[in-house]
N, CA and C atoms as an extended XYZ file, in Angstrom:
219
Properties=species:S:1:pos:R:3:atomname:S:1:resname:S:1:resid:I:1 pbc="F F F"
N       -54.392      155.278      162.710 N   LEU     1
C       -54.627      153.864      162.486 CA  LEU     1
C       -53.470      153.244      161.687 C   LEU     1
N       -52.963      153.987      160.696 N   GLN     2
C       -51.830      153.487      159.910 CA  GLN     2
C       -50.606      153.297      160.794 C   GLN     2
N       -50.443      154.199      161.759 N   THR     3
C       -49.310      154.112      162.676 CA  THR     3
C       -49.406      152.843      163.513 C   THR     3
N       -50.567      152.591      164.087 N   LEU     4
C       -50.754      151.395      164.914 CA  LEU     4
C       -50.558      150.126      164.102 C   LEU     4
N       -51.134      150.090      162.908 N   ASP     5
C       -50.970      148.915      162.055 CA  ASP     5
C       -49.491      148.641      161.780 C   ASP     5
N       -48.740      149.681      161.483 N   ALA     6
C       -47.313      149.518      161.190 CA  ALA     6
C       -46.550      148.994      162.399 C   ALA     6
N       -46.853      149.528      163.581 N   LEU     7
C       -46.139      149.112      164.797 CA  LEU     7
C       -46.487      147.690      165.212 C   LEU     7
N       -47.755      147.316      165.108 N   PHE     8
C       -48.149      145.972      165.512 CA  PHE     8
C       -47.741      144.922      164.483 C   PHE     8
N       -47.682      145.302      163.217 N   ALA     9
C       -47.278      144.349      162.178 CA  ALA     9
C       -45.795      144.020      162.278 C   ALA     9
N       -45.024      144.998      162.684 N   ARG    10
C       -43.569      144.806      162.764 CA  ARG    10
C       -43.010      145.687      163.879 C   ARG    10
N       -42.918      145.145      165.097 N   PRO    11
C       -42.471      145.968      166.227 CA  PRO    11
C       -40.993      146.363      166.188 C   PRO    11
N       -40.209      145.762      165.317 N   LEU    12
C       -38.831      146.191      165.060 CA  LEU    12
C       -38.810      146.742      163.643 C   LEU    12
N       -38.519      148.025      163.498 N   LEU    13
C       -38.557      148.628      162.180 CA  LEU    13
C       -37.641      149.839      162.114 C   LEU    13
N       -37.410      150.304      160.907 N   THR    14
C       -36.632      151.522      160.697 CA  THR    14
C       -37.604      152.627      160.280 C   THR    14
N       -37.148      153.855      160.328 N   ALA    15
C       -38.000      154.959      159.895 CA  ALA    15
C       -38.409      154.803      158.424 C   ALA    15
N       -37.499      154.411      157.521 N   PRO    16
C       -37.930      154.181      156.139 CA  PRO    16
C       -38.975      153.051      156.022 C   PRO    16
N       -38.850      152.004      156.838 N   ASP    17
C       -39.876      150.950      156.876 CA  ASP    17
C       -41.225      151.542      157.271 C   ASP    17
N       -41.190      152.415      158.268 N   PHE    18
C       -42.405      153.044      158.768 CA  PHE    18
C       -43.075      153.865      157.661 C   PHE    18
N       -42.279      154.603      156.907 N   VAL    19
C       -42.819      155.393      155.786 CA  VAL    19
C       -43.519      154.467      154.798 C   VAL    19
N       -42.851      153.381      154.447 N   GLN    20
C       -43.392      152.445      153.462 CA  GLN    20
C       -44.661      151.767      153.977 C   GLN    20
N       -44.667      151.322      155.216 N   ARG    21
C       -45.810      150.598      155.761 CA  ARG    21
C       -47.037      151.474      155.975 C   ARG    21
N       -46.810      152.727      156.338 N   THR    22
C       -47.948      153.606      156.616 CA  THR    22
C       -48.477      154.285      155.363 C   THR    22
N       -47.606      154.474      154.376 N   GLY    23
C       -48.022      155.195      153.185 CA  GLY    23
C       -48.106      156.703      153.410 C   GLY    23
N       -47.627      157.163      154.560 N   LEU    24
C       -47.634      158.591      154.868 CA  LEU    24
C       -46.504      159.293      154.138 C   LEU    24
N       -46.646      160.598      153.998 N   ALA    25
C       -45.558      161.393      153.433 CA  ALA    25
C       -44.325      161.222      154.321 C   ALA    25
N       -43.170      161.187      153.700 N   ARG    26
C       -41.911      160.954      154.438 CA  ARG    26
C       -41.746      161.918      155.612 C   ARG    26
N       -41.982      163.191      155.369 N   ARG    27
C       -41.813      164.191      156.435 CA  ARG    27
C       -42.777      163.923      157.594 C   ARG    27
N       -44.023      163.610      157.278 N   THR    28
C       -45.026      163.317      158.307 CA  THR    28
C       -44.644      162.070      159.095 C   THR    28
N       -44.247      161.024      158.393 N   ALA    29
C       -43.876      159.769      159.047 CA  ALA    29
C       -42.666      159.955      159.956 C   ALA    29
N       -41.649      160.692      159.504 N   PHE    30
C       -40.479      160.923      160.330 CA  PHE    30
C       -40.824      161.751      161.560 C   PHE    30
N       -41.766      162.693      161.422 N   ARG    31
C       -42.203      163.483      162.577 CA  ARG    31
C       -42.906      162.588      163.595 C   ARG    31
N       -43.740      161.683      163.112 N   ILE    32
C       -44.431      160.753      164.008 CA  ILE    32
C       -43.428      159.859      164.723 C   ILE    32
N       -42.458      159.337      163.988 N   VAL    33
C       -41.420      158.490      164.595 CA  VAL    33
C       -40.679      159.271      165.673 C   VAL    33
N       -40.327      160.508      165.383 N   ASP    34
C       -39.635      161.347      166.358 CA  ASP    34
C       -40.496      161.553      167.605 C   ASP    34
N       -41.780      161.827      167.414 N   ASP    35
C       -42.696      161.999      168.555 CA  ASP    35
C       -42.799      160.717      169.375 C   ASP    35
N       -42.871      159.571      168.703 N   LEU    36
C       -42.969      158.285      169.414 CA  LEU    36
C       -41.689      157.990      170.194 C   LEU    36
N       -40.552      158.395      169.661 N   LEU    37
C       -39.284      158.250      170.391 CA  LEU    37
C       -39.263      159.150      171.624 C   LEU    37
N       -39.685      160.393      171.461 N   LYS    38
C       -39.699      161.333      172.587 CA  LYS    38
C       -40.634      160.879      173.693 C   LYS    38
N       -41.740      160.247      173.324 N   CYS    39
C       -42.720      159.762      174.310 CA  CYS    39
C       -42.304      158.441      174.947 C   CYS    39
N       -41.291      157.803      174.404 N   GLY    40
C       -40.841      156.530      174.949 CA  GLY    40
C       -41.599      155.332      174.411 C   GLY    40
N       -42.478      155.538      173.434 N   ILE    41
C       -43.214      154.418      172.847 CA  ILE    41
C       -42.273      153.587      171.977 C   ILE    41
N       -41.447      154.268      171.205 N   LEU    42
C       -40.392      153.604      170.439 CA  LEU    42
C       -39.070      153.838      171.136 C   LEU    42
N       -38.180      152.856      171.034 N   LYS    43
C       -36.841      152.978      171.592 CA  LYS    43
C       -35.844      152.558      170.516 C   LYS    43
N       -34.640      153.095      170.605 N   VAL    44
C       -33.587      152.707      169.667 CA  VAL    44
C       -33.122      151.307      170.045 C   VAL    44
N       -33.251      150.392      169.106 N   HIS    45
C       -32.823      149.006      169.317 CA  HIS    45
C       -31.378      148.831      168.859 C   HIS    45
N       -31.077      149.417      167.698 N   GLU    46
C       -29.717      149.338      167.147 CA  GLU    46
C       -29.434      150.636      166.392 C   GLU    46
N       -28.433      151.344      166.831 N   LYS    47
C       -28.071      152.629      166.231 CA  LYS    47
C       -27.583      152.425      164.805 C   LYS    47
N       -28.045      153.254      163.906 N   GLY    48
C       -27.615      153.182      162.515 CA  GLY    48
C       -26.211      153.721      162.340 C   GLY    48
N       -25.599      153.359      161.234 N   ALA    49
C       -24.253      153.839      160.925 CA  ALA    49
C       -24.110      153.916      159.415 C   ALA    49
N       -23.553      155.010      158.941 N   GLY    50
C       -23.392      155.171      157.497 CA  GLY    50
C       -24.750      155.208      156.818 C   GLY    50
N       -24.944      154.346      155.862 N   ARG    51
C       -26.219      154.289      155.141 CA  ARG    51
C       -27.228      153.368      155.819 C   ARG    51
N       -26.798      152.658      156.819 N   ARG    52
C       -27.692      151.738      157.532 CA  ARG    52
C       -28.556      152.523      158.516 C   ARG    52
N       -29.886      152.431      158.385 N   PRO    53
C       -30.756      153.199      159.276 CA  PRO    53
C       -30.822      152.611      160.688 C   PRO    53
N       -31.206      153.441      161.620 N   THR    54
C       -31.402      153.013      162.997 CA  THR    54
C       -32.600      152.075      163.071 C   THR    54
N       -32.453      150.983      163.816 N   VAL    55
C       -33.561      150.055      164.030 CA  VAL    55
C       -34.265      150.479      165.311 C   VAL    55
N       -35.563      150.650      165.206 N   LEU    56
C       -36.380      151.080      166.336 CA  LEU    56
C       -37.217      149.911      166.829 C   LEU    56
N       -37.602      149.969      168.092 N   ALA    57
C       -38.399      148.888      168.665 CA  ALA    57
C       -39.598      149.440      169.404 C   ALA    57
N       -40.737      148.816      169.170 N   PHE    58
C       -41.933      149.052      169.972 CA  PHE    58
C       -41.767      148.091      171.145 C   PHE    58
N       -40.942      148.500      172.105 N   SER    59
C       -40.425      147.592      173.128 CA  SER    59
C       -41.494      146.966      174.018 C   SER    59
N       -42.550      147.683      174.313 N   LYS    60
C       -43.588      147.101      175.173 CA  LYS    60
C       -44.251      145.913      174.495 C   LYS    60
N       -44.482      145.999      173.196 N   LEU    61
C       -45.075      144.873      172.469 CA  LEU    61
C       -44.086      143.721      172.383 C   LEU    61
N       -42.822      144.029      172.160 N   VAL    62
C       -41.802      142.985      172.090 CA  VAL    62
C       -41.736      142.241      173.422 C   VAL    62
N       -41.760      142.957      174.530 N   LYS    63
C       -41.712      142.324      175.852 CA  LYS    63
C       -42.912      141.424      176.075 C   LYS    63
N       -44.090      141.879      175.672 N   ILE    64
C       -45.305      141.071      175.843 CA  ILE    64
C       -45.197      139.777      175.044 C   ILE    64
N       -44.754      139.884      173.796 N   THR    65
C       -44.703      138.693      172.945 CA  THR    65
C       -43.578      137.739      173.326 C   THR    65
N       -42.580      138.214      174.053 N   GLU    66
C       -41.478      137.350      174.465 CA  GLU    66
C       -41.754      136.622      175.777 C   GLU    66
N       -42.809      136.995      176.482 N   GLN    67
C       -43.124      136.317      177.735 CA  GLN    67
C       -43.547      134.885      177.442 C   GLN    67
N       -43.073      133.996      178.267 N   LYS    68
C       -43.392      132.591      178.057 CA  LYS    68
C       -44.748      132.224      178.620 C   LYS    68
N       -45.162      132.912      179.668 N   LYS    69
C       -46.457      132.626      180.294 CA  LYS    69
C       -47.299      133.886      180.292 C   LYS    69
N       -48.558      133.703      180.014 N   PHE    70
C       -49.496      134.813      180.082 CA  PHE    70
C       -50.445      134.554      181.239 C   PHE    70
N       -50.697      135.570      182.009 N   ARG    71
C       -51.619      135.447      183.134 CA  ARG    71
C       -53.027      135.757      182.669 C   ARG    71
N       -53.916      134.888      182.979 N   VAL    72
C       -55.324      135.084      182.639 CA  VAL    72
C       -56.045      135.474      183.922 C   VAL    72
N       -56.739      136.616      183.905 N   PRO    73
C       -57.420      137.043      185.129 CA  PRO    73
C       -58.542      136.109      185.537 C   PRO    73
């Protein structure tokens, strides 16, 4: 539940942001982020460099929110 809350609250985030938002142990949170990347749920939005962390995107949510029209069944 903490994972979902973090992703929906901020679909563009870094791994350190994820740790802070979920309140999970750093190692656990980084493992979850890695699993979400491997599954394709998260994607690299902007590669980190030096001390700047990689920005990750919950791309499916971003695409939904960027659509101008929503279809109602």
